[in-house]
Structure formats: C-alpha cells, structure tokens
XYZ file of C-alpha atoms in Angstrom:
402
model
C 12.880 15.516 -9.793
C 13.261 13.396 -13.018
C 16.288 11.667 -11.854
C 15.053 8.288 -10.412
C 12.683 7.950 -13.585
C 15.638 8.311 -16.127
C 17.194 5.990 -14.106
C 14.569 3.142 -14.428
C 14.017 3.827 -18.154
C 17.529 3.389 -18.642
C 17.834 0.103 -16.812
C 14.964 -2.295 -18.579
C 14.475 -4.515 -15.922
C 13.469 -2.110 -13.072
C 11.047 -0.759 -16.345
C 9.643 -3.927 -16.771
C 8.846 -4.069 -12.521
C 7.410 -0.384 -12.563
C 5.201 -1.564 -15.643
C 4.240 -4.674 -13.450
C 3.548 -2.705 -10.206
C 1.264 -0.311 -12.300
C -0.659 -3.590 -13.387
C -1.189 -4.817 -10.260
C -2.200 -1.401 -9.128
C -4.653 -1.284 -11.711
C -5.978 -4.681 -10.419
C -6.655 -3.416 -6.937
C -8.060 0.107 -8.531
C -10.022 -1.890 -10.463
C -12.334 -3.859 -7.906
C -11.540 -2.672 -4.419
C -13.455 0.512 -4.840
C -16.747 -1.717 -5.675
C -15.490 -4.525 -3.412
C -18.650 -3.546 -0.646
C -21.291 -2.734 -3.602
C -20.941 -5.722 -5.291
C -20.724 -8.377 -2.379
C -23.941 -6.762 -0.311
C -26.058 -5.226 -3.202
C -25.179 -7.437 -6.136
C -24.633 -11.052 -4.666
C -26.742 -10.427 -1.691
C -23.933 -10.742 1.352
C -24.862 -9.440 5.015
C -23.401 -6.719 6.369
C -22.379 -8.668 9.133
C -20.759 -11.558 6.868
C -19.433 -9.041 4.498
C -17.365 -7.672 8.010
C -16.245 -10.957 8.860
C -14.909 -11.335 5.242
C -12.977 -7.946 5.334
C -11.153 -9.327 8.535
C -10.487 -12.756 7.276
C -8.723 -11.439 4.101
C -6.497 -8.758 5.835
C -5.408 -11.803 7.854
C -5.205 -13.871 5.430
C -3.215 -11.316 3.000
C -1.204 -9.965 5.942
C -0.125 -13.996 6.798
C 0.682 -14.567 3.126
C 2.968 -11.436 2.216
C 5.463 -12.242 5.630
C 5.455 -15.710 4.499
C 6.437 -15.106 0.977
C 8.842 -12.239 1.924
C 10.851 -14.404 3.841
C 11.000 -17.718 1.791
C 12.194 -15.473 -0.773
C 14.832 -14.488 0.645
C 15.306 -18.038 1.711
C 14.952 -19.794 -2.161
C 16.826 -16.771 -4.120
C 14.243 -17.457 -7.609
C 11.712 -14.855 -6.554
C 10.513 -15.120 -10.277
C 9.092 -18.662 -10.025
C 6.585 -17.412 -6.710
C 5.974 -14.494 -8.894
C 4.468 -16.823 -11.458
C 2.533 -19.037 -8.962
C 1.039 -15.824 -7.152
C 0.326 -14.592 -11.182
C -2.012 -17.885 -11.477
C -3.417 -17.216 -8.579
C -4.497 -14.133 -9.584
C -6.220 -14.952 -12.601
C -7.901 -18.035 -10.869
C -9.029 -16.026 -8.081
C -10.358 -12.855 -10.522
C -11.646 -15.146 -12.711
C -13.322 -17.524 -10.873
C -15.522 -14.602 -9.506
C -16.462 -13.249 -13.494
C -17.331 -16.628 -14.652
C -18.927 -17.837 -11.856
C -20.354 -15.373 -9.463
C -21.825 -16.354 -6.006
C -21.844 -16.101 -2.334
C -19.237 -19.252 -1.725
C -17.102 -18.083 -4.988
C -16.743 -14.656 -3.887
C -15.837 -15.808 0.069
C -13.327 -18.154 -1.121
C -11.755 -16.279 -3.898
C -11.703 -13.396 -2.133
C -10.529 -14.658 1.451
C -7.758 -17.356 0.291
C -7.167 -17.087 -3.011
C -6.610 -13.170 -4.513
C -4.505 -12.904 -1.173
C -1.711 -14.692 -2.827
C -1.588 -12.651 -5.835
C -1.745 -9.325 -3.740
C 1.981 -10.733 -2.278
C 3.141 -10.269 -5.988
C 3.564 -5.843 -4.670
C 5.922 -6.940 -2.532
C 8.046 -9.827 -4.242
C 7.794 -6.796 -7.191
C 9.782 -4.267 -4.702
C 12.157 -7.114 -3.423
C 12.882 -7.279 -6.737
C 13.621 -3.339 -7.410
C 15.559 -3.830 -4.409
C 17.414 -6.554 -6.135
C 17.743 -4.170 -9.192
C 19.090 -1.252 -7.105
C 22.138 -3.019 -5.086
C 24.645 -1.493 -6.908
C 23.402 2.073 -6.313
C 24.421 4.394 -3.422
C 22.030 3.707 -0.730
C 19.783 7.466 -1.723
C 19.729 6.722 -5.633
C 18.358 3.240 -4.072
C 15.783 4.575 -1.881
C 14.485 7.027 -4.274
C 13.826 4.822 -6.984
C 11.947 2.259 -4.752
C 10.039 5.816 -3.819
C 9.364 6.577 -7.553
C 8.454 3.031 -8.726
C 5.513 3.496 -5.206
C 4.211 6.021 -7.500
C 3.149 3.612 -10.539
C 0.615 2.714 -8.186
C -0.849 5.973 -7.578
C -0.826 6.369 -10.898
C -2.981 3.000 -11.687
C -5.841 4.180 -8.788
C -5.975 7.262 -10.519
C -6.947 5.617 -13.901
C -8.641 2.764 -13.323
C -11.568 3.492 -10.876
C -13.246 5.903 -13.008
C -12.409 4.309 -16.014
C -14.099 1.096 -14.387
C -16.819 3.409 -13.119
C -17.445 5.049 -16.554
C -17.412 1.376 -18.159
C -19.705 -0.577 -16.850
C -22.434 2.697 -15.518
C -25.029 1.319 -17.762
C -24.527 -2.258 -16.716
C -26.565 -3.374 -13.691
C -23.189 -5.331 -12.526
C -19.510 -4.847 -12.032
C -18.443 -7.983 -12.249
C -16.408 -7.179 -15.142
C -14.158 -5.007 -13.057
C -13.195 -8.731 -12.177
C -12.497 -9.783 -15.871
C -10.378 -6.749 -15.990
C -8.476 -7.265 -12.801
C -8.196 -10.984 -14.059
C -6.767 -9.989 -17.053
C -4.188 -7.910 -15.008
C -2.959 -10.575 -13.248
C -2.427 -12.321 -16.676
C -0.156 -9.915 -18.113
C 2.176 -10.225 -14.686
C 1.827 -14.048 -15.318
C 3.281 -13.435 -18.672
C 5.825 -10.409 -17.752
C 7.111 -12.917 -15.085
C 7.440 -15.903 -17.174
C 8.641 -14.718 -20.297
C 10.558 -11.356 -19.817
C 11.360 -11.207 -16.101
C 15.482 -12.115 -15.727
C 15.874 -15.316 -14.462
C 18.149 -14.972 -11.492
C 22.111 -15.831 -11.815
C 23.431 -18.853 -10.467
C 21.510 -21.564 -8.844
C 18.071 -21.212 -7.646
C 18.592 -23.419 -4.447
C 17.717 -22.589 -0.822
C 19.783 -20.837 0.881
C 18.781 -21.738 4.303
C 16.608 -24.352 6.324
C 13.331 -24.190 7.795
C 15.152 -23.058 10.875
C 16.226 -20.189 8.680
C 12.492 -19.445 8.434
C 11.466 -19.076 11.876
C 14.416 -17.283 13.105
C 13.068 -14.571 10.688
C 9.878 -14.717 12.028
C 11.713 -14.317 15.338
C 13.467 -10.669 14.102
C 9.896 -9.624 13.266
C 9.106 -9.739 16.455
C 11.902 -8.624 18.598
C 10.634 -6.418 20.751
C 12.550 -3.271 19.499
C 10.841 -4.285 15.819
C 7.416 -4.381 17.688
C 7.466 -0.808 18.485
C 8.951 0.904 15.225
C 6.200 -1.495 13.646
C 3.468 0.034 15.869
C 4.999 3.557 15.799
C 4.900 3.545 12.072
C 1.541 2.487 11.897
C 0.459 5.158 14.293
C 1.729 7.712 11.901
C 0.468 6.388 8.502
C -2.437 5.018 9.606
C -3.674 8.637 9.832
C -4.017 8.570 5.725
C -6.939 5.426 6.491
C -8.607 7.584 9.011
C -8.312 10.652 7.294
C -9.400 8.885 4.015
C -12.674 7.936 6.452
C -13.090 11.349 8.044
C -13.193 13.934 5.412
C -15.914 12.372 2.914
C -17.786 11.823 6.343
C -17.158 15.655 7.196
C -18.123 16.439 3.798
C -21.190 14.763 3.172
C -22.559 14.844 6.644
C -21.129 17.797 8.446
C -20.921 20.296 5.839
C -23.539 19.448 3.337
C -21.390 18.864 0.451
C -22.379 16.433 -2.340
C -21.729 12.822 -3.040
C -20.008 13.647 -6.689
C -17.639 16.004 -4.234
C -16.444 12.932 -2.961
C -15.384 11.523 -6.359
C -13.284 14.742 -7.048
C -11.555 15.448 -4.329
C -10.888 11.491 -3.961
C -8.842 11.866 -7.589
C -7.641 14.690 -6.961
C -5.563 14.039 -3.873
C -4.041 10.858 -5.706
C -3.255 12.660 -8.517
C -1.505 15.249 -6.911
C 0.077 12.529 -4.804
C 2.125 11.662 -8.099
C 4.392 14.570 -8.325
C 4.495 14.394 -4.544
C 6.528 10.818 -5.056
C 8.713 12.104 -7.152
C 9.743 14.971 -5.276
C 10.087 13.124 -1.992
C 12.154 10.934 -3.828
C 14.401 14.084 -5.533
C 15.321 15.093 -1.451
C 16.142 11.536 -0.455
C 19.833 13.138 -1.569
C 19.637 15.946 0.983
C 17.520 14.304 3.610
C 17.684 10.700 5.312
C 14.491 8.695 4.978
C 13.409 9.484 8.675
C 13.627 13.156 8.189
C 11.454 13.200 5.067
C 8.493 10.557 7.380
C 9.456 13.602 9.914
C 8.561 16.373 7.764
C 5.872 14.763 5.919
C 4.133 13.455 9.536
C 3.823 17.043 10.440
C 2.419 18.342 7.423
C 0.045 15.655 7.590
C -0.544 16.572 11.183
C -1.307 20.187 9.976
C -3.726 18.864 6.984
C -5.902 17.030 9.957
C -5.959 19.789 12.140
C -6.968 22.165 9.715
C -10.046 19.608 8.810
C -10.854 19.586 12.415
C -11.618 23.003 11.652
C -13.003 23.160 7.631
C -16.477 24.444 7.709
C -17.317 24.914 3.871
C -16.446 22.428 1.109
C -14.037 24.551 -1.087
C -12.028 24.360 2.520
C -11.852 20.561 1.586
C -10.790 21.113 -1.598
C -8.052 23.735 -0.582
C -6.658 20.790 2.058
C -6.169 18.361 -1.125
C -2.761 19.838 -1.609
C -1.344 19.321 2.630
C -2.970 16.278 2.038
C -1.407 14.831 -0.707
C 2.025 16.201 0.009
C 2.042 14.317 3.438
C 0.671 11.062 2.001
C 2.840 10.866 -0.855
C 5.749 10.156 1.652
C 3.783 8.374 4.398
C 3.181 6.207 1.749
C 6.015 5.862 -0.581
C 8.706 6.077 2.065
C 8.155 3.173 5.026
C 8.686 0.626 2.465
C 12.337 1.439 1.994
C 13.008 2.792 5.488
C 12.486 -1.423 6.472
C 13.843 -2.936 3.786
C 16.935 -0.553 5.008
C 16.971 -2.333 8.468
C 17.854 -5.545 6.898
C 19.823 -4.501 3.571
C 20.659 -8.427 2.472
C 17.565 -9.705 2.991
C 14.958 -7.442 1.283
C 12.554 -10.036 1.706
C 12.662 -9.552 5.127
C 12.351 -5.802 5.299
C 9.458 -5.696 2.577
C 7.379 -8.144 5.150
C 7.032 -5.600 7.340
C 5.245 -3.817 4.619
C 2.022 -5.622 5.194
C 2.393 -6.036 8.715
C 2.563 -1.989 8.768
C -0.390 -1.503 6.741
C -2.903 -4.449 9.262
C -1.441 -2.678 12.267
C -2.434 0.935 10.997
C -5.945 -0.201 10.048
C -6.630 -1.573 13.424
C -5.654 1.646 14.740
C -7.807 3.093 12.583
C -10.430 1.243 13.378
C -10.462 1.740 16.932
C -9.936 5.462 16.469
C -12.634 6.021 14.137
C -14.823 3.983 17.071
C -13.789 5.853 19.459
C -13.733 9.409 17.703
C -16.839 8.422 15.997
C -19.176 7.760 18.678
C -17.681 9.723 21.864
C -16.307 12.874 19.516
C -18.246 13.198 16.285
C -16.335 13.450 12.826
C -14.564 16.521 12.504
C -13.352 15.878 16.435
C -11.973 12.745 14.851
C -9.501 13.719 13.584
C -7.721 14.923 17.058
C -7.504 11.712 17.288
C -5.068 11.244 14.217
C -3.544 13.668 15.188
C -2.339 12.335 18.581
C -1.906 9.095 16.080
C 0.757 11.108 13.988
C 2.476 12.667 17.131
C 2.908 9.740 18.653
C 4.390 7.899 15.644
C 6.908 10.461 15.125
C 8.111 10.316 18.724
C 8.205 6.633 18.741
C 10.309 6.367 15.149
C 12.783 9.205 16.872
C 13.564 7.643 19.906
C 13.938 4.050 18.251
C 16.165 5.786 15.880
C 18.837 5.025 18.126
C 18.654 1.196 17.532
C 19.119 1.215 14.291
C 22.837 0.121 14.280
C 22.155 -2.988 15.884
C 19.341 -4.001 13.833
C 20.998 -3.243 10.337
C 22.196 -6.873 9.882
C-alpha cells in the first residue's frame, strides 16, 4: 500500500509537488466551507447574487484551467505560470482580508482566485512530468497517492479554521490563511521548484492552441467527458443528499453533519492509497468500474437508511467508492494523451463543471418531484449510466492515445 509514498519521498521533487498540492488543498479547505456564510451573512450578498457568483466562478475557473493546461503544454516552463497563478493567489486572498466588501469579494472571487485554483492542475502536469520514466501503473498510482494530499488538507483545515476563529464574529481570516497558502506555493515555485531542462520556448503556434481545443471536443471526447461526469458527479449529489436525509428526514443533528462529513474524508485517505496499491493488478477503468458500483450500492442503501447510526455505518461504502471516483479520472485522461499532460489534466476541470450541472439538475429534479432519500435513485441511474458509457467508449481508446 506504501509503495507509491516511498516512491515520492525518495524522489524530492514529486515531495516538494505533494507538499504543494497539500497547500493548496488547505487553501480551498480553508474558505470554501464558509464561502456562503461569509458572502450572505457577513458582507450582506443576496441569495440571488450570491447564485449568480457561484456560476460565474465555475465558468470562470473551468475557462482558466483548459486554457492553462494547454499553453503549458505549448510553452514547456510550467514553473513560471505556476508563479504568476501563486501571485494571484495571494492578491486575490488577500485583497478580500484587507479589504472586505461586496465589489472585493465579487471580483476576487469571480476573476481573480480562479487563476490560482489552475495551480492543482499545472501541480499534477508536473507529477506527470516527474513520473515519465516509470512503467505506466507505478505512474498512475503515484498521481493517485499525491490526489490524496488533498484529502488530507480538507480533513485538517476546516475544523481547524472552524475551531480558530469560533469566538470571532468573522472568518475573514480563513482568507489571511488561504492567502498565506498561496504564498508558500509562490515561494516553493520560485525558489525550489526545478527549473525545466533546455529552453523554455514554445513549442507550437497559436494554431497549436486551438487544434487542442478542437481534441477536447471531438465528439468521441464529448461523451467519455459526459459519461465520467455522470458517474462522479454522484459524490456532489450524494455529498447534498445525505446531510439533507439526515437533518430533515431522519431527525439527526446538525453537529452529525460535522462528523460524518470528516469522517468520510478521512477514511477516504487510506482508500487512495489502496486504490493506488491495485493499479498493478487492475487497469484504471476496472478500478472507476469497481468503485462506481460500490458507490452505486452506498446510494442505494441511503435510499433506504432510516436511523442515523445507518448514516454513519454507510461512511465506509462511501468513502471507499469516492476515494477512486476521485483520485482516479485524473490519470485515466491524462492517459489518453500521454505527451501532452497538459492536455489530459484539462479535462480535469471540464469533468468536475459537467458533473455539477448534472448534479444540479438531478437534485432539481429529485428534489422537488421525488423528495431526498428518492434522490438518490437518481444517482444511481447517474452512476449506471456512466459506467456503461466509459465501457463502450473503451473501445476508442487506441485512436485517441496520441
């Protein structure tokens, strides 16, 4: 289980990224849990205008990551947009500390923390970088086992931030925190991050850039987009459901919620790591396979839950299936395109806007027509059809592994 983890400690530079994915984690874990509170209750936002802001910034962050993806693989010196996105981050995080308001919040929030968010994925082009010279498993598994730094980081840091500031009558020093986060990658990037060999120069023309944009949406990449969002989108709708089915349904308590929340990413952890141990008996399909259906079994079993220690029984199916849903698309893209991991990591955030628009409409749907714990049928026709549709496009993989 341990051998993807000895493998990064012994190579310093895939250390260094794991450390730097953990601290960008911890930046997200850090203010995206009080993102709501603190825009409607503290600086007054609508409910209506904070909605319109949640949309603009997936966009926004979602139009950013392709964009960077690809250039990257288009410049070669990934390390110098690290930097920039770095700055970003602490402008962005800090301008919302030392100056918090309506307009600051929109902006920084909207167009300018977007940038720094990219810095996840130029971080796992780069452990894709790392990992060329490994068989194509040991490869897979440590991208798999570095995914788990940031499990790790939303384990610590929202309760930590929580436990912080709960006599303070504001969070916005979760934003000092997160700023500070974004600092250290500023300095990891610019002063112990490898400098890559050779020169730096472009490797292609704009041309270059738009016939990338082109692959992304070739019809054939369309559908294994949408089928994999089908099937992981389940962990947003599930991650909707259950506190829903707790709370309302069931008549567990709010500080139930908490628990079980920690609990399933904790557990997710070990999850990673084990995933990532089979990647040398199973291919990366067969694991989203396997995983999908014990995911499937997790949400029809809280169809049925009708006491809360049911809900805290599930937290094991639960975890288990997310830890791969989770850990595992990443690399099963970045395989479809193994020179160009800038490419195959773009389809990262595309994956993620896709599922929570399915999620959206499913939790709609299920919400109004259904009622909660009916819901989650609905993932589970989700997950179904995701595994189907990754199966039968399973067959094009040959000609898309350019």
């Amino acid at each position: 289980m341990f051998h993807s983890l000895r493998q990064i400690r012994a190579r310093p530079q895939l250390l260094l990224l794991a450390f730097m994915i953990f601290v960008q984690g911890s930046a997200y874990g850090s203010t995206l849990p009080y993102l709501s509170i603190t825009a409607i209750r503290e600086l007054g936002m609508s409910d209506q205008a904070y909605s319109v802001l949640v949309f603009v910034t997936s966009v926004s962050a979602v139009t950013i990551s392709v964009s960077l993806g690809i250039l990257s693989d288009l410049i070669g010196d990934r390390r110098r947009i690290m930097i920039a996105m770095a700055l970003m981050g602490v402008a962005g995080y800090g301008a919302i500390f030392l100056f918090p308001s309506v307009p600051v919040f929109i902006v920084a929030t909207a167009f300018v923390i977007p940038f720094f968010q990219s810095v996840s994925s130029l971080i796992f082009v780069g452990v894709r970088a790392e990992t060329t010279g490994l068989p194509g498993r040991d490869a897979a598994a440590i991208n798999a086992t570095v995914r788990a730094f940031i499990s790790a980081s939303w384990v610590v840091m929202p309760a930590a931030m929580g436990l912080a500031f709960a006599g303070s009558a504001s969070m916005m020093g979760a934003w000092g925190v997160a700023g500070l986060c974004a600092l250290s990658i500023f300095l990891c990037s610019t002063f112990l991050l490898a400098k890559p060999a050779g020169d730096a120069a472009p490797a292609k023309s704009l041309t270059g850039f738009f016939s990338a944009l082109g692959e992304l949406a070739a019809p054939v990449m369309l559908a294994r987009m949408l089928s994999m969002a089908a099937l992981t989108g389940t962990i947003r709708l599930t991650s909707t459901l259950w506190p829903l089915i707790l709370i309302v349904n069931l008549g567990g308590k709010t500080a139930d919620v908490g628990i079980i929340a920690g609990l399933i990413a904790f557990l997710e952890i070990p999850f990673m790591l084990i995933w990532a141990n089979l990647l040398k008996r199973l291919t990366i399909l067969s694991i989203l396979i396997v995983a999908g259906l014990i995911y499937t079994g997790f949400m029809v079993a809280l169809a049925f839950a009708t006491t809360p220690w049911q809900i805290y029984a599930l937290t094991i199916p639960a975890a288990a299936g997310a830890a791969a849903l989770l850990s595992m698309p990443l690399t099963y893209f970045q395989d479809l395109f193994p020179g160009r991991p800038g490419l195959g990591t773009s389809f990262n955030p595309i994956n993620s806007f896709l599922g929570n628009g399915l999620t959206a409409m499913a939790f709609a749907i299920g919400a109004h027509f259904f009622g909660y714990s009916a819901t989650a049928w609905l993932g589970v026709l989700m997950a179904l059809s995701g595994i189907l549709g990754l199966v039968l496009l399973e067959k094009r993989r040959p000609a898309m592994a350019t």
